[in-house]
JSON list of C-alpha atoms in Angstrom, two decimals:
[
{"chain": "Q", "resi": 226, "resn": "MET", "atom": "CA", "xyz": [-2.23, -4.23, 16.45]},
{"chain": "Q", "resi": 227, "resn": "ASN", "atom": "CA", "xyz": [-1.49, -7.13, 14.08]},
{"chain": "Q", "resi": 228, "resn": "GLU", "atom": "CA", "xyz": [-2.80, -5.30, 11.05]},
{"chain": "Q", "resi": 229, "resn": "ILE", "atom": "CA", "xyz": [-2.72, -6.52, 7.51]},
{"chain": "Q", "resi": 230, "resn": "ILE", "atom": "CA", "xyz": [-0.57, -3.99, 5.60]},
{"chain": "Q", "resi": 231, "resn": "VAL", "atom": "CA", "xyz": [-1.02, -3.25, 1.91]},
{"chain": "Q", "resi": 232, "resn": "GLY", "atom": "CA", "xyz": [0.81, -0.77, -0.26]},
{"chain": "Q", "resi": 233, "resn": "VAL", "atom": "CA", "xyz": [-1.35, 1.15, -2.68]},
{"chain": "Q", "resi": 234, "resn": "ASP", "atom": "CA", "xyz": [-0.96, 3.63, -5.49]},
{"chain": "Q", "resi": 235, "resn": "ARG", "atom": "CA", "xyz": [-3.29, 4.56, -8.32]},
{"chain": "Q", "resi": 236, "resn": "SER", "atom": "CA", "xyz": [-2.59, 1.47, -10.44]},
{"chain": "Q", "resi": 237, "resn": "ALA", "atom": "CA", "xyz": [-5.02, -1.34, -11.21]},
{"chain": "Q", "resi": 238, "resn": "THR", "atom": "CA", "xyz": [-2.55, -3.88, -9.78]},
{"chain": "Q", "resi": 239, "resn": "SER", "atom": "CA", "xyz": [-2.45, -1.98, -6.51]},
{"chain": "Q", "resi": 240, "resn": "ARG", "atom": "CA", "xyz": [-6.24, -2.05, -6.39]},
{"chain": "Q", "resi": 241, "resn": "HIS", "atom": "CA", "xyz": [-6.18, -5.84, -6.83]},
{"chain": "Q", "resi": 242, "resn": "ALA", "atom": "CA", "xyz": [-3.71, -6.17, -3.97]},
{"chain": "Q", "resi": 243, "resn": "ALA", "atom": "CA", "xyz": [-5.85, -3.89, -1.77]},
{"chain": "Q", "resi": 244, "resn": "PHE", "atom": "CA", "xyz": [-8.93, -6.05, -2.30]},
{"chain": "Q", "resi": 245, "resn": "LYS", "atom": "CA", "xyz": [-6.94, -9.21, -1.58]},
{"chain": "Q", "resi": 246, "resn": "ALA", "atom": "CA", "xyz": [-5.59, -7.65, 1.63]},
{"chain": "Q", "resi": 247, "resn": "ALA", "atom": "CA", "xyz": [-9.06, -6.48, 2.66]},
{"chain": "Q", "resi": 248, "resn": "ASN", "atom": "CA", "xyz": [-10.43, -9.98, 2.16]},
{"chain": "Q", "resi": 249, "resn": "PHE", "atom": "CA", "xyz": [-7.62, -11.38, 4.34]},
{"chain": "Q", "resi": 250, "resn": "ALA", "atom": "CA", "xyz": [-8.38, -8.77, 7.00]},
{"chain": "Q", "resi": 251, "resn": "VAL", "atom": "CA", "xyz": [-12.06, -9.69, 7.03]},
{"chain": "Q", "resi": 252, "resn": "SER", "atom": "CA", "xyz": [-11.35, -13.44, 7.10]},
{"chain": "Q", "resi": 253, "resn": "LEU", "atom": "CA", "xyz": [-8.77, -13.14, 9.88]},
{"chain": "Q", "resi": 254, "resn": "GLY", "atom": "CA", "xyz": [-10.66, -10.50, 11.89]},
{"chain": "Q", "resi": 255, "resn": "LYS", "atom": "CA", "xyz": [-7.72, -8.09, 11.62]},
{"chain": "Q", "resi": 256, "resn": "PRO", "atom": "CA", "xyz": [-7.59, -4.38, 10.87]},
{"chain": "Q", "resi": 257, "resn": "LEU", "atom": "CA", "xyz": [-6.35, -3.28, 7.44]},
{"chain": "Q", "resi": 258, "resn": "HIS", "atom": "CA", "xyz": [-3.68, -0.59, 7.09]},
{"chain": "Q", "resi": 259, "resn": "LEU", "atom": "CA", "xyz": [-3.18, 1.14, 3.73]},
{"chain": "Q", "resi": 260, "resn": "VAL", "atom": "CA", "xyz": [0.25, 2.58, 2.95]},
{"chain": "Q", "resi": 261, "resn": "MET", "atom": "CA", "xyz": [0.72, 5.02, 0.09]},
{"chain": "Q", "resi": 262, "resn": "ALA", "atom": "CA", "xyz": [4.21, 6.18, -0.83]},
{"chain": "Q", "resi": 263, "resn": "VAL", "atom": "CA", "xyz": [4.32, 9.50, -2.63]},
{"chain": "Q", "resi": 264, "resn": "SER", "atom": "CA", "xyz": [6.99, 11.81, -3.96]},
{"chain": "Q", "resi": 265, "resn": "ARG", "atom": "CA", "xyz": [6.95, 15.47, -3.04]},
{"chain": "Q", "resi": 266, "resn": "SER", "atom": "CA", "xyz": [8.83, 16.24, -6.25]},
{"chain": "Q", "resi": 267, "resn": "LYS", "atom": "CA", "xyz": [5.87, 15.18, -8.40]},
{"chain": "Q", "resi": 268, "resn": "PRO", "atom": "CA", "xyz": [2.68, 17.11, -7.65]},
{"chain": "Q", "resi": 269, "resn": "MET", "atom": "CA", "xyz": [-0.46, 14.99, -7.61]},
{"chain": "Q", "resi": 270, "resn": "SER", "atom": "CA", "xyz": [-2.92, 17.83, -7.82]},
{"chain": "Q", "resi": 271, "resn": "GLY", "atom": "CA", "xyz": [-0.89, 20.91, -8.60]},
{"chain": "Q", "resi": 272, "resn": "GLY", "atom": "CA", "xyz": [-0.22, 23.70, -6.16]},
{"chain": "Q", "resi": 273, "resn": "SER", "atom": "CA", "xyz": [2.33, 26.43, -5.94]},
{"chain": "Q", "resi": 274, "resn": "GLY", "atom": "CA", "xyz": [5.53, 26.23, -3.88]},
{"chain": "Q", "resi": 275, "resn": "GLY", "atom": "CA", "xyz": [6.21, 25.76, -0.19]},
{"chain": "Q", "resi": 276, "resn": "ASP", "atom": "CA", "xyz": [3.60, 24.53, 2.23]},
{"chain": "Q", "resi": 277, "resn": "SER", "atom": "CA", "xyz": [0.66, 24.87, -0.17]},
{"chain": "Q", "resi": 278, "resn": "PHE", "atom": "CA", "xyz": [2.39, 22.36, -2.49]},
{"chain": "Q", "resi": 279, "resn": "GLN", "atom": "CA", "xyz": [2.88, 19.92, 0.37]},
{"chain": "Q", "resi": 280, "resn": "THR", "atom": "CA", "xyz": [-0.74, 20.33, 1.43]},
{"chain": "Q", "resi": 281, "resn": "ASP", "atom": "CA", "xyz": [-1.92, 19.62, -2.12]},
{"chain": "Q", "resi": 282, "resn": "TRP", "atom": "CA", "xyz": [-0.04, 16.33, -2.55]},
{"chain": "Q", "resi": 283, "resn": "LEU", "atom": "CA", "xyz": [-0.88, 15.21, 0.97]},
{"chain": "Q", "resi": 284, "resn": "THR", "atom": "CA", "xyz": [-4.54, 16.15, 0.63]},
{"chain": "Q", "resi": 285, "resn": "ASP", "atom": "CA", "xyz": [-4.73, 14.43, -2.75]},
{"chain": "Q", "resi": 286, "resn": "ALA", "atom": "CA", "xyz": [-3.20, 11.23, -1.35]},
{"chain": "Q", "resi": 287, "resn": "GLU", "atom": "CA", "xyz": [-5.54, 11.27, 1.66]},
{"chain": "Q", "resi": 288, "resn": "GLN", "atom": "CA", "xyz": [-8.58, 11.80, -0.59]},
{"chain": "Q", "resi": 289, "resn": "PHE", "atom": "CA", "xyz": [-7.50, 8.86, -2.73]},
{"chain": "Q", "resi": 290, "resn": "LEU", "atom": "CA", "xyz": [-7.11, 6.67, 0.38]},
{"chain": "Q", "resi": 291, "resn": "ASP", "atom": "CA", "xyz": [-10.52, 7.78, 1.69]},
{"chain": "Q", "resi": 292, "resn": "ALA", "atom": "CA", "xyz": [-12.16, 6.81, -1.60]},
{"chain": "Q", "resi": 293, "resn": "LEU", "atom": "CA", "xyz": [-10.39, 3.46, -1.76]},
{"chain": "Q", "resi": 294, "resn": "SER", "atom": "CA", "xyz": [-11.24, 2.71, 1.88]},
{"chain": "Q", "resi": 295, "resn": "GLY", "atom": "CA", "xyz": [-14.91, 3.21, 1.08]},
{"chain": "Q", "resi": 296, "resn": "GLU", "atom": "CA", "xyz": [-14.75, 0.54, -1.63]},
{"chain": "Q", "resi": 297, "resn": "LEU", "atom": "CA", "xyz": [-12.98, -2.16, 0.37]},
{"chain": "Q", "resi": 298, "resn": "PRO", "atom": "CA", "xyz": [-14.91, -4.81, 2.33]},
{"chain": "Q", "resi": 299, "resn": "ALA", "atom": "CA", "xyz": [-12.82, -4.40, 5.53]},
{"chain": "Q", "resi": 300, "resn": "LYS", "atom": "CA", "xyz": [-14.46, -2.43, 8.35]},
{"chain": "Q", "resi": 301, "resn": "GLN", "atom": "CA", "xyz": [-11.38, -1.36, 10.34]},
{"chain": "Q", "resi": 302, "resn": "ILE", "atom": "CA", "xyz": [-9.13, 0.58, 7.97]},
{"chain": "Q", "resi": 303, "resn": "THR", "atom": "CA", "xyz": [-6.30, 2.93, 8.88]},
{"chain": "Q", "resi": 304, "resn": "ARG", "atom": "CA", "xyz": [-3.81, 4.57, 6.56]},
{"chain": "Q", "resi": 305, "resn": "THR", "atom": "CA", "xyz": [-0.43, 6.22, 6.21]},
{"chain": "Q", "resi": 306, "resn": "VAL", "atom": "CA", "xyz": [1.01, 8.47, 3.53]},
{"chain": "Q", "resi": 307, "resn": "SER", "atom": "CA", "xyz": [4.79, 8.20, 3.34]},
{"chain": "Q", "resi": 308, "resn": "VAL", "atom": "CA", "xyz": [7.55, 9.93, 1.42]},
{"chain": "Q", "resi": 309, "resn": "SER", "atom": "CA", "xyz": [9.76, 6.81, 1.64]},
{"chain": "Q", "resi": 310, "resn": "ASP", "atom": "CA", "xyz": [10.10, 4.38, -1.23]},
{"chain": "Q", "resi": 311, "resn": "PRO", "atom": "CA", "xyz": [7.14, 1.94, -1.34]},
{"chain": "Q", "resi": 312, "resn": "ALA", "atom": "CA", "xyz": [8.96, -1.13, 0.04]},
{"chain": "Q", "resi": 313, "resn": "THR", "atom": "CA", "xyz": [10.53, 0.76, 2.93]},
{"chain": "Q", "resi": 314, "resn": "ALA", "atom": "CA", "xyz": [7.24, 2.51, 3.73]},
{"chain": "Q", "resi": 315, "resn": "MET", "atom": "CA", "xyz": [5.36, -0.80, 3.95]},
{"chain": "Q", "resi": 316, "resn": "CYS", "atom": "CA", "xyz": [8.06, -2.54, 5.99]},
{"chain": "Q", "resi": 317, "resn": "GLU", "atom": "CA", "xyz": [8.43, 0.36, 8.43]},
{"chain": "Q", "resi": 318, "resn": "GLU", "atom": "CA", "xyz": [4.68, 0.49, 9.00]},
{"chain": "Q", "resi": 319, "resn": "ALA", "atom": "CA", "xyz": [4.54, -3.29, 9.43]},
{"chain": "Q", "resi": 320, "resn": "GLN", "atom": "CA", "xyz": [7.25, -3.14, 12.07]},
{"chain": "Q", "resi": 321, "resn": "ARG", "atom": "CA", "xyz": [5.71, -0.12, 13.82]},
{"chain": "Q", "resi": 322, "resn": "LEU", "atom": "CA", "xyz": [2.29, -1.78, 13.97]},
{"chain": "Q", "resi": 323, "resn": "GLN", "atom": "CA", "xyz": [3.60, -5.31, 14.61]},
{"chain": "Q", "resi": 324, "resn": "ALA", "atom": "CA", "xyz": [1.68, -6.40, 11.53]},
{"chain": "Q", "resi": 325, "resn": "THR", "atom": "CA", "xyz": [0.58, -9.95, 10.82]},
{"chain": "Q", "resi": 326, "resn": "MET", "atom": "CA", "xyz": [1.43, -9.68, 7.13]},
{"chain": "Q", "resi": 327, "resn": "ILE", "atom": "CA", "xyz": [2.18, -7.39, 4.24]},
{"chain": "Q", "resi": 328, "resn": "VAL", "atom": "CA", "xyz": [0.24, -7.88, 1.02]},
{"chain": "Q", "resi": 329, "resn": "VAL", "atom": "CA", "xyz": [1.94, -6.56, -2.10]},
{"chain": "Q", "resi": 330, "resn": "GLY", "atom": "CA", "xyz": [1.06, -6.86, -5.77]},
{"chain": "Q", "resi": 331, "resn": "ASN", "atom": "CA", "xyz": [3.19, -8.76, -8.26]},
{"chain": "Q", "resi": 332, "resn": "ARG", "atom": "CA", "xyz": [3.57, -5.96, -10.79]},
{"chain": "Q", "resi": 333, "resn": "ARG", "atom": "CA", "xyz": [7.02, -6.08, -12.40]},
{"chain": "Q", "resi": 334, "resn": "VAL", "atom": "CA", "xyz": [8.01, -9.33, -10.65]},
{"chain": "Q", "resi": 335, "resn": "GLN", "atom": "CA", "xyz": [8.40, -11.19, -13.94]},
{"chain": "Q", "resi": 336, "resn": "GLY", "atom": "CA", "xyz": [11.39, -11.23, -16.28]},
{"chain": "Q", "resi": 337, "resn": "ILE", "atom": "CA", "xyz": [14.41, -8.98, -16.01]},
{"chain": "Q", "resi": 338, "resn": "SER", "atom": "CA", "xyz": [12.86, -6.71, -13.38]},
{"chain": "Q", "resi": 339, "resn": "ARG", "atom": "CA", "xyz": [12.91, -9.64, -10.95]},
{"chain": "Q", "resi": 340, "resn": "VAL", "atom": "CA", "xyz": [16.70, -9.26, -10.95]},
{"chain": "Q", "resi": 341, "resn": "LEU", "atom": "CA", "xyz": [16.58, -5.46, -10.80]},
{"chain": "Q", "resi": 342, "resn": "GLY", "atom": "CA", "xyz": [14.41, -5.30, -7.68]},
{"chain": "Q", "resi": 343, "resn": "ALA", "atom": "CA", "xyz": [10.65, -4.95, -7.96]},
{"chain": "Q", "resi": 344, "resn": "VAL", "atom": "CA", "xyz": [8.77, -3.58, -4.94]},
{"chain": "Q", "resi": 345, "resn": "ALA", "atom": "CA", "xyz": [7.49, -7.07, -4.05]},
{"chain": "Q", "resi": 346, "resn": "THR", "atom": "CA", "xyz": [11.03, -8.43, -4.07]},
{"chain": "Q", "resi": 347, "resn": "ASP", "atom": "CA", "xyz": [12.26, -5.55, -1.90]},
{"chain": "Q", "resi": 348, "resn": "VAL", "atom": "CA", "xyz": [9.41, -6.08, 0.58]},
{"chain": "Q", "resi": 349, "resn": "ALA", "atom": "CA", "xyz": [10.17, -9.80, 0.80]},
{"chain": "Q", "resi": 350, "resn": "ARG", "atom": "CA", "xyz": [13.81, -8.98, 1.58]},
{"chain": "Q", "resi": 351, "resn": "GLN", "atom": "CA", "xyz": [13.09, -6.31, 4.21]},
{"chain": "Q", "resi": 352, "resn": "ALA", "atom": "CA", "xyz": [9.94, -7.51, 5.98]},
{"chain": "Q", "resi": 353, "resn": "THR", "atom": "CA", "xyz": [9.94, -8.71, 9.57]},
{"chain": "Q", "resi": 354, "resn": "CYS", "atom": "CA", "xyz": [6.54, -10.39, 9.11]},
{"chain": "Q", "resi": 355, "resn": "ASP", "atom": "CA", "xyz": [4.90, -12.68, 6.56]},
{"chain": "Q", "resi": 356, "resn": "VAL", "atom": "CA", "xyz": [4.62, -11.36, 3.00]},
{"chain": "Q", "resi": 357, "resn": "TYR", "atom": "CA", "xyz": [1.88, -12.36, 0.58]},
{"chain": "Q", "resi": 358, "resn": "ILE", "atom": "CA", "xyz": [2.51, -11.52, -3.07]},
{"chain": "Q", "resi": 359, "resn": "ALA", "atom": "CA", "xyz": [-0.91, -11.16, -4.65]},
{"chain": "Q", "resi": 360, "resn": "ASN", "atom": "CA", "xyz": [-1.59, -12.28, -8.20]},
{"chain": "Q", "resi": 361, "resn": "THR", "atom": "CA", "xyz": [-2.80, -8.95, -9.50]},
{"chain": "Q", "resi": 362, "resn": "ALA", "atom": "CA", "xyz": [-3.96, -10.36, -12.82]},
{"chain": "Q", "resi": 363, "resn": "ALA", "atom": "CA", "xyz": [-6.96, -11.97, -11.08]},
{"chain": "Q", "resi": 364, "resn": "ASP", "atom": "CA", "xyz": [-10.34, -10.38, -10.33]},
{"chain": "Q", "resi": 365, "resn": "PRO", "atom": "CA", "xyz": [-9.80, -7.74, -7.59]},
{"chain": "Q", "resi": 366, "resn": "THR", "atom": "CA", "xyz": [-12.86, -8.84, -5.63]},
{"chain": "Q", "resi": 367, "resn": "ASP", "atom": "CA", "xyz": [-11.64, -12.46, -5.22]}
]
């Protein structure tokens, strides 16, 4: 337990946050847990109706997480694919795993969206553990 949680999607800012979280995990000797929130209403890889559609989006998300896991410096990596909103998914996983911290990128934390509720802001409000908001404009391997 005591994982470092990081929410990921296919964005460059998410990738930066994932590398930051992986570096924390390595430095602190903690496992890393990737959380990817997806929507069943938007197919990631196509498919046709019913269960085959669900399999396609789930398989696609898992393949993405497998590939990302292979690039990160952390050795102990687990993952979850969730159909919740990103902030809720990260916070629920952090609570379930009794996480040490949640790392989230700072995309859309500037300007008017700060008032409207960016994912980082929502995580900071909901989290029961420490939250680190990563500067995603920096080099992802820092």
